[in-house]
């Protein structure tokens, strides 16, 4: 249906069945606990019933400008879930919500609760601040997922009508509004709608929104003047870095501003570049990717260091305790990475995707699936905890939709190759060069580095099996049908070219020692410190496991570290143990001669970062001073 | 005039003549540059002419609620200056401003620009937020200083009338308002006025404001209700820790909230305790002092770690780069310390006073006296710089009044002793047990630890000369008239009891090696780090002196450090030099195996913290990882 210029195509979430000791329980908790819980909260807070459009002026609880997007992400998450883990009750809820949302479409196609009932007549009057096209984007994503999961067209049709209406309103043609949304999202959603429907106008509209962004005369200036506002009086000062609209996207030298917006924009840019082959857009994606991954990303794969503006900081500005690192931003980094790996077939993108998924994304939800981090700091004095819900509830349904669609991140295909990006127990059927190929993957990853892949083809099929060798892995071994195998590495993937026959077994062993990771020297907050990582998992010290103050403990370079699978730890996880040094009992003074500050050895235990704050509240730290 | 329960009495600023290689040039810059410059800014911004009371509704630039205090502090500073360093031009300016301010008194004594012309009829309607009594307090301090400096009573009389009027408005008697100011200041000012005039009612009014604070029913709740506001909707949530009004002051367990307010309150509490002998108030001062000095103070003697609320953080929460550490708070810590040392005759207070004066106070002004820090971080990425002035311009005149009155911090007397708290070249005349005693102090402190004191008495006088042995000093030597002397240490003071004759010479030598200072282990931001201190001076690395990135450099415990007087550095200062280790040229990666992060030796230079940001902009850090 598309003529993508991507090197790779991801599989659909529906085409991969996950059966994995690490992920399956999490996906199951997501289905059984998180999704029903989020439904109840969307219901009890009025978000779902807002689509009845029966709110009247003077009544309490007017539909908020963000609300549509929360329900939309829940629809998307529930759709992914019911298609991969049948659940008639959830599916019934989903279809009811989808029908209700579809019913809120106006005769002209417009579909937005807030502007329909709270500010009628003010449509498109404040694109800069009011998330109107952002909500449309999430509704489109939800509608596409609902259609693909259930085959039902009601919601998709409603959103196509809305998209058609938006297409009639926005653009460069005379009489159209030359605007775009302050919070990017609709760009990537329109590409999804294009891919689902084959209608070029949606791709063109996505391209328009991207191309128009940041041009002069500045739309947000003009729009503010129409509202009789001085655009320089906006809290951004009218400079628009916050919304990535300070310059046309192709001219932006570095990634700036609100991190979720930036990552959604870049995902949309990558999508449009993939569909159009636009080299300048791809160059911008690469440049802003490099700035993100090489200068502005936490070791947990989290982005957006600053509370102020939920924004990217300066290069290498990565404070630990005061990190913002919004769950949505970490998820969106995985979205962007996933798109870049299809475009470039380079494992460096999948490395970052893995880092974000196993650390900064997973930390966003509690082990029981009931509570959520909005903010994901890398150190805590003990006061930071997951919450049931948020007034601005973007993160909880974002995690839900990610977990429910994990299948799509594992494999890709090209004309002549099958790519394995992530090591997750799973089964899938691929089509490579006209051949149906089945892959069955078994592994204890991320706790152990052994992966077994069984390849089944209907008939002998010649293609490359491309297995990602993670950047964290310094030594790996391959075997084919029990015999050691050497394979060249192409852009981070071990390339096994072969005519595959039924039942070929590939074994990959990734050495997974405990690593002390150092940050770039310019990360001032981590000077003289190391983080512990094993495989893709970043560790932290949590107070409830440790006698010594975890934020005062020193880790000598010479300290021996051992990894042990702790069956009892929140469903089982590998912990790291060793002996650090802790300052002796304090003498009460705030400052003293450093020579008098003696240390004594102390045993410590580190747990995976994503598991912290699931037990007793207390201090936490990721980066340890090298004692 | 007073029956103080203080153990010690400070000397008046007029009774001490400073002649010191370190302080005299700073005090001279304050007189010659800072005070005229601040006058011009108070004039050009409308602050001085506001006292003409000719602003009319609809005109621009209405007198702001803080403005009176800025002019008042300038009056106070100029008064101290003209009395110790004659300057007819400055004195003429001062007298003009004092007359103008005095002329703004209303027939009933009230004196406040904002409420007189901008919100007439709204006096005392929002004590919580509007600084009305705070401004009165600063005007009183200015008036007392002006009277003491010039003998002119005009301004003092105007402020006595205002204080009498305030006394008629506030109190527990029927018909009076049972309120107090959201920003403490008037309490300590009223004690000054009491000491200057001998009128008990001012002391009683100060005591009332202190006693009433934080009682239930809460005045700020009641006041908000009168304004038809929900007190819980105030940004403090109506809990009032921010304003130290969450509990009666004697019941407050720890120092909280806005740091300047807290330090001014505690200074006023110490003053009232001194004058009344109130043991419960003194106990609260001690408790809150200990919390400040042992858990919430930067190594620079700065307090108020958080930007949010300009407030104290949690115990040991002392972030470096994001430190607030407002100049006014650091100055106010010195005020509080100065009062406590009189009450308790314990050098631990003078140690903190010295720390604040030589580091966190002095950093507030540029070497040329033209620019000011409001915020005094202990690390910078290069973007933090002193400014000419501030919309809320509390800090510049606060530094000016402190520098102009340095004389009062050096000596104290008791019935039988002369105390030397600070080592600053100076001359003074004391009265001890009825004897006139002259002390002449010569020293190169803080760059060298040798101090010579010549004691002259009219007739042989028996008293204790008490010389502070700073807590940072591990070894000291004393000599009397050239002969080594051993003296007992009493609360941190070397006690030399003797019948002093004319021309006795005491020599004190304080060993002043370079120290590596460690913070309490609970200061998470300084785990594994040291700061460099020599004598009272805390050092920092500034980028313009160093080849290596100063925020990435490691300082091995084994590195030899040398001190050298650098004559060319901003008037001359001791610098510290040594060899640290710097990470090798980066490989571009944000995270990597720590073993691959090699370091190489690099020479470095550290300068006194208070001198940073006087040359080329760049990075700065105080705390160095022990590499």
Tab-separated table of N, CA, C and O in Angstrom, chain A residues 89-157:
chain	number	residue	atom	x	y	z
A	89	UNK	N	-14.388	-9.017	28.221
A	89	UNK	CA	-14.889	-7.893	29.026
A	89	UNK	C	-14.216	-6.596	28.605
A	89	UNK	O	-14.868	-5.562	28.428
A	90	UNK	N	-12.891	-6.677	28.446
A	90	UNK	CA	-12.167	-5.474	28.035
A	90	UNK	C	-12.596	-5.048	26.635
A	90	UNK	O	-12.767	-3.863	26.351
A	91	UNK	N	-12.814	-6.046	25.772
A	91	UNK	CA	-13.200	-5.721	24.404
A	91	UNK	C	-14.566	-5.037	24.367
A	91	UNK	O	-14.792	-4.100	23.589
A	92	UNK	N	-15.461	-5.478	25.252
A	92	UNK	CA	-16.778	-4.847	25.309
A	92	UNK	C	-16.660	-3.397	25.764
A	92	UNK	O	-17.274	-2.492	25.181
A	93	UNK	N	-15.859	-3.197	26.791
A	93	UNK	CA	-15.602	-1.823	27.257
A	93	UNK	C	-15.044	-0.986	26.123
A	93	UNK	O	-15.464	0.146	25.895
A	94	UNK	N	-14.046	-1.563	25.452
A	94	UNK	CA	-13.368	-0.850	24.372
A	94	UNK	C	-14.354	-0.418	23.293
A	94	UNK	O	-14.368	0.725	22.852
A	95	UNK	N	-15.210	-1.401	22.875
A	95	UNK	CA	-16.146	-1.074	21.797
A	95	UNK	C	-17.160	-0.022	22.225
A	95	UNK	O	-17.524	0.857	21.439
A	96	UNK	N	-17.575	-0.098	23.490
A	96	UNK	CA	-18.497	0.931	23.986
A	96	UNK	C	-17.856	2.311	23.944
A	96	UNK	O	-18.470	3.290	23.511
A	97	UNK	N	-16.599	2.369	24.433
A	97	UNK	CA	-15.925	3.676	24.457
A	97	UNK	C	-15.717	4.166	23.025
A	97	UNK	O	-15.940	5.338	22.719
A	98	UNK	N	-15.298	3.254	22.146
A	98	UNK	CA	-15.049	3.645	20.756
A	98	UNK	C	-16.326	4.191	20.122
A	98	UNK	O	-16.308	5.217	19.428
A	99	UNK	N	-17.456	3.503	20.377
A	99	UNK	CA	-18.724	3.982	19.816
A	99	UNK	C	-19.086	5.354	20.373
A	99	UNK	O	-19.555	6.235	19.642
A	100	UNK	N	-18.852	5.510	21.696
A	100	UNK	CA	-19.186	6.798	22.313
A	100	UNK	C	-18.342	7.913	21.716
A	100	UNK	O	-18.855	8.990	21.379
A	101	UNK	N	-17.057	7.647	21.551
A	101	UNK	CA	-16.176	8.672	20.984
A	101	UNK	C	-16.617	8.991	19.558
A	101	UNK	O	-16.737	10.164	19.172
A	102	UNK	N	-16.890	7.943	18.787
A	102	UNK	CA	-17.313	8.163	17.398
A	102	UNK	C	-18.578	9.014	17.348
A	102	UNK	O	-18.743	9.865	16.466
A	103	UNK	N	-19.466	8.805	18.314
A	103	UNK	CA	-20.741	9.523	18.312
A	103	UNK	C	-20.561	11.009	18.584
A	103	UNK	O	-21.485	11.798	18.367
A	104	UNK	N	-19.366	11.392	19.083
A	104	UNK	CA	-19.141	12.800	19.417
A	104	UNK	C	-18.720	13.626	18.202
A	104	UNK	O	-18.523	14.837	18.308
A	105	UNK	N	-18.577	12.969	17.046
A	105	UNK	CA	-18.217	13.705	15.838
A	105	UNK	C	-19.348	14.655	15.441
A	105	UNK	O	-20.521	14.279	15.471
A	106	UNK	N	-18.999	15.855	15.108
A	106	UNK	CA	-19.984	16.859	14.663
A	106	UNK	C	-20.340	16.599	13.205
A	106	UNK	O	-19.614	15.873	12.511
A	107	UNK	N	-21.394	17.171	12.729
A	107	UNK	CA	-21.789	16.934	11.330
A	107	UNK	C	-20.668	17.218	10.324
A	107	UNK	O	-20.544	16.535	9.315
A	108	UNK	N	-19.816	18.190	10.635
A	108	UNK	CA	-18.720	18.490	9.698
A	108	UNK	C	-17.486	17.624	9.936
A	108	UNK	O	-16.474	17.796	9.268
A	109	UNK	N	-17.582	16.707	10.902
A	109	UNK	CA	-16.457	15.820	11.168
A	109	UNK	C	-15.680	16.196	12.413
A	109	UNK	O	-14.969	15.366	12.985
A	110	UNK	N	-15.764	17.436	12.861
A	110	UNK	CA	-15.005	17.914	14.024
A	110	UNK	C	-15.296	17.053	15.245
A	110	UNK	O	-16.427	16.642	15.471
A	111	UNK	N	-14.274	16.781	16.046
A	111	UNK	CA	-14.466	15.877	17.178
A	111	UNK	C	-13.538	16.287	18.321
A	111	UNK	O	-12.371	15.901	18.364
A	112	UNK	N	-14.044	17.118	19.217
A	112	UNK	CA	-13.240	17.582	20.348
A	112	UNK	C	-14.202	18.001	21.448
A	112	UNK	O	-15.028	18.892	21.252
A	113	UNK	N	-14.118	17.328	22.589
A	113	UNK	CA	-15.096	17.579	23.654
A	113	UNK	C	-15.032	19.016	24.151
A	113	UNK	O	-16.047	19.693	24.279
A	114	UNK	N	-13.806	19.453	24.466
A	114	UNK	CA	-13.678	20.764	25.109
A	114	UNK	C	-14.263	21.873	24.229
A	114	UNK	O	-15.104	22.651	24.663
A	115	UNK	N	-13.813	21.913	23.003
A	115	UNK	CA	-14.241	23.028	22.154
A	115	UNK	C	-15.699	22.903	21.724
A	115	UNK	O	-16.335	23.896	21.384
A	116	UNK	N	-16.231	21.673	21.756
A	116	UNK	CA	-17.640	21.527	21.387
A	116	UNK	C	-18.560	22.045	22.487
A	116	UNK	O	-19.519	22.754	22.197
A	117	UNK	N	-18.218	21.731	23.757
A	117	UNK	CA	-19.171	22.119	24.816
A	117	UNK	C	-18.694	23.270	25.695
A	117	UNK	O	-19.526	24.007	26.235
A	118	UNK	N	-17.393	23.453	25.867
A	118	UNK	CA	-16.920	24.493	26.792
A	118	UNK	C	-16.663	25.812	26.062
A	118	UNK	O	-17.001	26.876	26.555
A	119	UNK	N	-16.042	25.717	24.894
A	119	UNK	CA	-15.745	26.939	24.154
A	119	UNK	C	-16.259	26.837	22.720
A	119	UNK	O	-15.477	26.947	21.768
A	120	UNK	N	-17.563	26.627	22.561
A	120	UNK	CA	-18.078	26.522	21.195
A	120	UNK	C	-17.791	27.819	20.440
A	120	UNK	O	-17.805	28.894	21.024
A	121	UNK	N	-17.504	27.675	19.171
A	121	UNK	CA	-17.206	28.869	18.371
A	121	UNK	C	-15.753	29.289	18.439
A	121	UNK	O	-15.347	30.210	17.747
A	122	UNK	N	-14.962	28.608	19.279
A	122	UNK	CA	-13.553	29.015	19.399
A	122	UNK	C	-12.585	27.994	18.821
A	122	UNK	O	-11.373	28.043	19.092
A	123	UNK	N	-13.108	27.060	18.025
A	123	UNK	CA	-12.218	26.109	17.355
A	123	UNK	C	-11.024	26.804	16.726
A	123	UNK	O	-11.188	27.847	16.096
A	124	UNK	N	-9.861	26.184	16.852
A	124	UNK	CA	-8.616	26.613	16.177
A	124	UNK	C	-8.223	28.045	16.539
A	124	UNK	O	-7.505	28.691	15.790
A	125	UNK	N	-8.666	28.532	17.684
A	125	UNK	CA	-8.318	29.913	18.034
A	125	UNK	C	-7.000	29.987	18.798
A	125	UNK	O	-6.408	31.053	18.908
A	126	UNK	N	-6.549	28.865	19.338
A	126	UNK	CA	-5.265	28.880	20.056
A	126	UNK	C	-4.556	27.542	19.866
A	126	UNK	O	-4.536	26.689	20.743
A	127	UNK	N	-3.996	27.388	18.673
A	127	UNK	CA	-3.278	26.140	18.374
A	127	UNK	C	-2.024	26.011	19.220
A	127	UNK	O	-1.586	24.906	19.529
A	128	UNK	N	-1.468	27.149	19.607
A	128	UNK	CA	-0.208	27.146	20.351
A	128	UNK	C	-0.331	26.416	21.684
A	128	UNK	O	0.525	25.617	22.055
A	129	UNK	N	-1.425	26.689	22.392
A	129	UNK	CA	-1.512	26.223	23.780
A	129	UNK	C	-2.546	25.132	24.023
A	129	UNK	O	-2.512	24.501	25.082
A	130	UNK	N	-3.493	24.940	23.112
A	130	UNK	CA	-4.711	24.236	23.527
A	130	UNK	C	-4.861	22.807	23.022
A	130	UNK	O	-5.919	22.198	23.179
A	131	UNK	N	-3.827	22.228	22.432
A	131	UNK	CA	-3.779	20.784	22.213
A	131	UNK	C	-4.905	20.241	21.336
A	131	UNK	O	-5.212	19.062	21.420
A	132	UNK	N	-5.478	21.063	20.497
A	132	UNK	CA	-6.650	20.623	19.742
A	132	UNK	C	-6.240	19.578	18.690
A	132	UNK	O	-6.846	18.504	18.604
A	133	UNK	N	-5.186	19.860	17.925
A	133	UNK	CA	-4.721	18.895	16.922
A	133	UNK	C	-3.981	17.728	17.578
A	133	UNK	O	-3.972	16.613	17.044
A	134	UNK	N	-3.385	17.976	18.728
A	134	UNK	CA	-2.762	16.902	19.517
A	134	UNK	C	-3.810	15.859	19.887
A	134	UNK	O	-3.613	14.650	19.689
A	135	UNK	N	-4.939	16.319	20.389
A	135	UNK	CA	-6.016	15.383	20.731
A	135	UNK	C	-6.501	14.648	19.489
A	135	UNK	O	-6.754	13.438	19.530
A	136	UNK	N	-6.615	15.379	18.391
A	136	UNK	CA	-7.029	14.726	17.140
A	136	UNK	C	-6.053	13.611	16.774
A	136	UNK	O	-6.457	12.513	16.369
A	137	UNK	N	-4.767	13.889	16.940
A	137	UNK	CA	-3.755	12.882	16.616
A	137	UNK	C	-3.928	11.631	17.453
A	137	UNK	O	-3.904	10.505	16.933
A	138	UNK	N	-4.108	11.799	18.751
A	138	UNK	CA	-4.276	10.610	19.594
A	138	UNK	C	-5.560	9.871	19.241
A	138	UNK	O	-5.594	8.633	19.249
A	139	UNK	N	-6.606	10.599	18.931
A	139	UNK	CA	-7.856	9.923	18.531
A	139	UNK	C	-7.636	9.117	17.246
A	139	UNK	O	-8.146	7.997	17.105
A	140	UNK	N	-6.864	9.670	16.338
A	140	UNK	CA	-6.561	8.933	15.102
A	140	UNK	C	-5.774	7.662	15.426
A	140	UNK	O	-6.099	6.571	14.929
A	141	UNK	N	-4.765	7.778	16.272
A	141	UNK	CA	-3.994	6.577	16.634
A	141	UNK	C	-4.895	5.520	17.271
A	141	UNK	O	-4.773	4.321	16.997
A	142	UNK	N	-5.783	6.000	18.149
A	142	UNK	CA	-6.706	5.068	18.798
A	142	UNK	C	-7.631	4.413	17.783
A	142	UNK	O	-7.894	3.193	17.828
A	143	UNK	N	-8.117	5.198	16.829
A	143	UNK	CA	-9.053	4.682	15.833
A	143	UNK	C	-8.383	3.650	14.926
A	143	UNK	O	-8.968	2.604	14.605
A	144	UNK	N	-7.160	3.928	14.527
A	144	UNK	CA	-6.443	2.980	13.670
A	144	UNK	C	-6.229	1.663	14.425
A	144	UNK	O	-6.453	0.568	13.897
A	145	UNK	N	-5.806	1.779	15.675
A	145	UNK	CA	-5.571	0.566	16.472
A	145	UNK	C	-6.873	-0.206	16.666
A	145	UNK	O	-6.903	-1.442	16.569
A	146	UNK	N	-7.959	0.521	16.923
A	146	UNK	CA	-9.246	-0.141	17.146
A	146	UNK	C	-9.696	-0.892	15.893
A	146	UNK	O	-10.153	-2.032	15.956
A	147	UNK	N	-9.525	-0.258	14.771
A	147	UNK	CA	-9.877	-0.908	13.513
A	147	UNK	C	-9.007	-2.139	13.269
A	147	UNK	O	-9.496	-3.224	12.950
A	148	UNK	N	-7.725	-1.985	13.469
A	148	UNK	CA	-6.828	-3.117	13.200
A	148	UNK	C	-7.045	-4.259	14.191
A	148	UNK	O	-6.868	-5.423	13.856
A	149	UNK	N	-7.442	-3.901	15.412
A	149	UNK	CA	-7.643	-4.940	16.428
A	149	UNK	C	-8.964	-5.648	16.260
A	149	UNK	O	-9.068	-6.861	16.471
A	150	UNK	N	-9.996	-4.918	15.882
A	150	UNK	CA	-11.352	-5.482	15.913
A	150	UNK	C	-11.998	-5.574	14.538
A	150	UNK	O	-13.040	-6.214	14.390
A	151	UNK	N	-11.421	-4.889	13.575
A	151	UNK	CA	-12.052	-4.841	12.261
A	151	UNK	C	-13.245	-3.894	12.201
A	151	UNK	O	-13.837	-3.700	11.139
A	152	UNK	N	-13.585	-3.282	13.328
A	152	UNK	CA	-14.739	-2.362	13.346
A	152	UNK	C	-14.332	-1.002	12.796
A	152	UNK	O	-13.334	-0.439	13.193
A	153	UNK	N	-15.188	-0.448	11.941
A	153	UNK	CA	-14.839	0.785	11.251
A	153	UNK	C	-15.438	2.043	11.872
A	153	UNK	O	-15.128	3.161	11.425
A	154	UNK	N	-16.325	1.889	12.858
A	154	UNK	CA	-17.075	3.061	13.328
A	154	UNK	C	-16.149	4.202	13.752
A	154	UNK	O	-16.295	5.332	13.298
A	155	UNK	N	-15.205	3.881	14.610
A	155	UNK	CA	-14.327	4.941	15.110
A	155	UNK	C	-13.385	5.413	14.010
A	155	UNK	O	-13.146	6.617	13.864
A	156	UNK	N	-12.871	4.466	13.231
A	156	UNK	CA	-11.962	4.861	12.151
A	156	UNK	C	-12.668	5.804	11.183
A	156	UNK	O	-12.120	6.824	10.771
A	157	UNK	N	-13.897	5.464	10.846
A	157	UNK	CA	-14.636	6.323	9.910
A	157	UNK	C	-14.834	7.716	10.495
A	157	UNK	O	-14.709	8.733	9.800
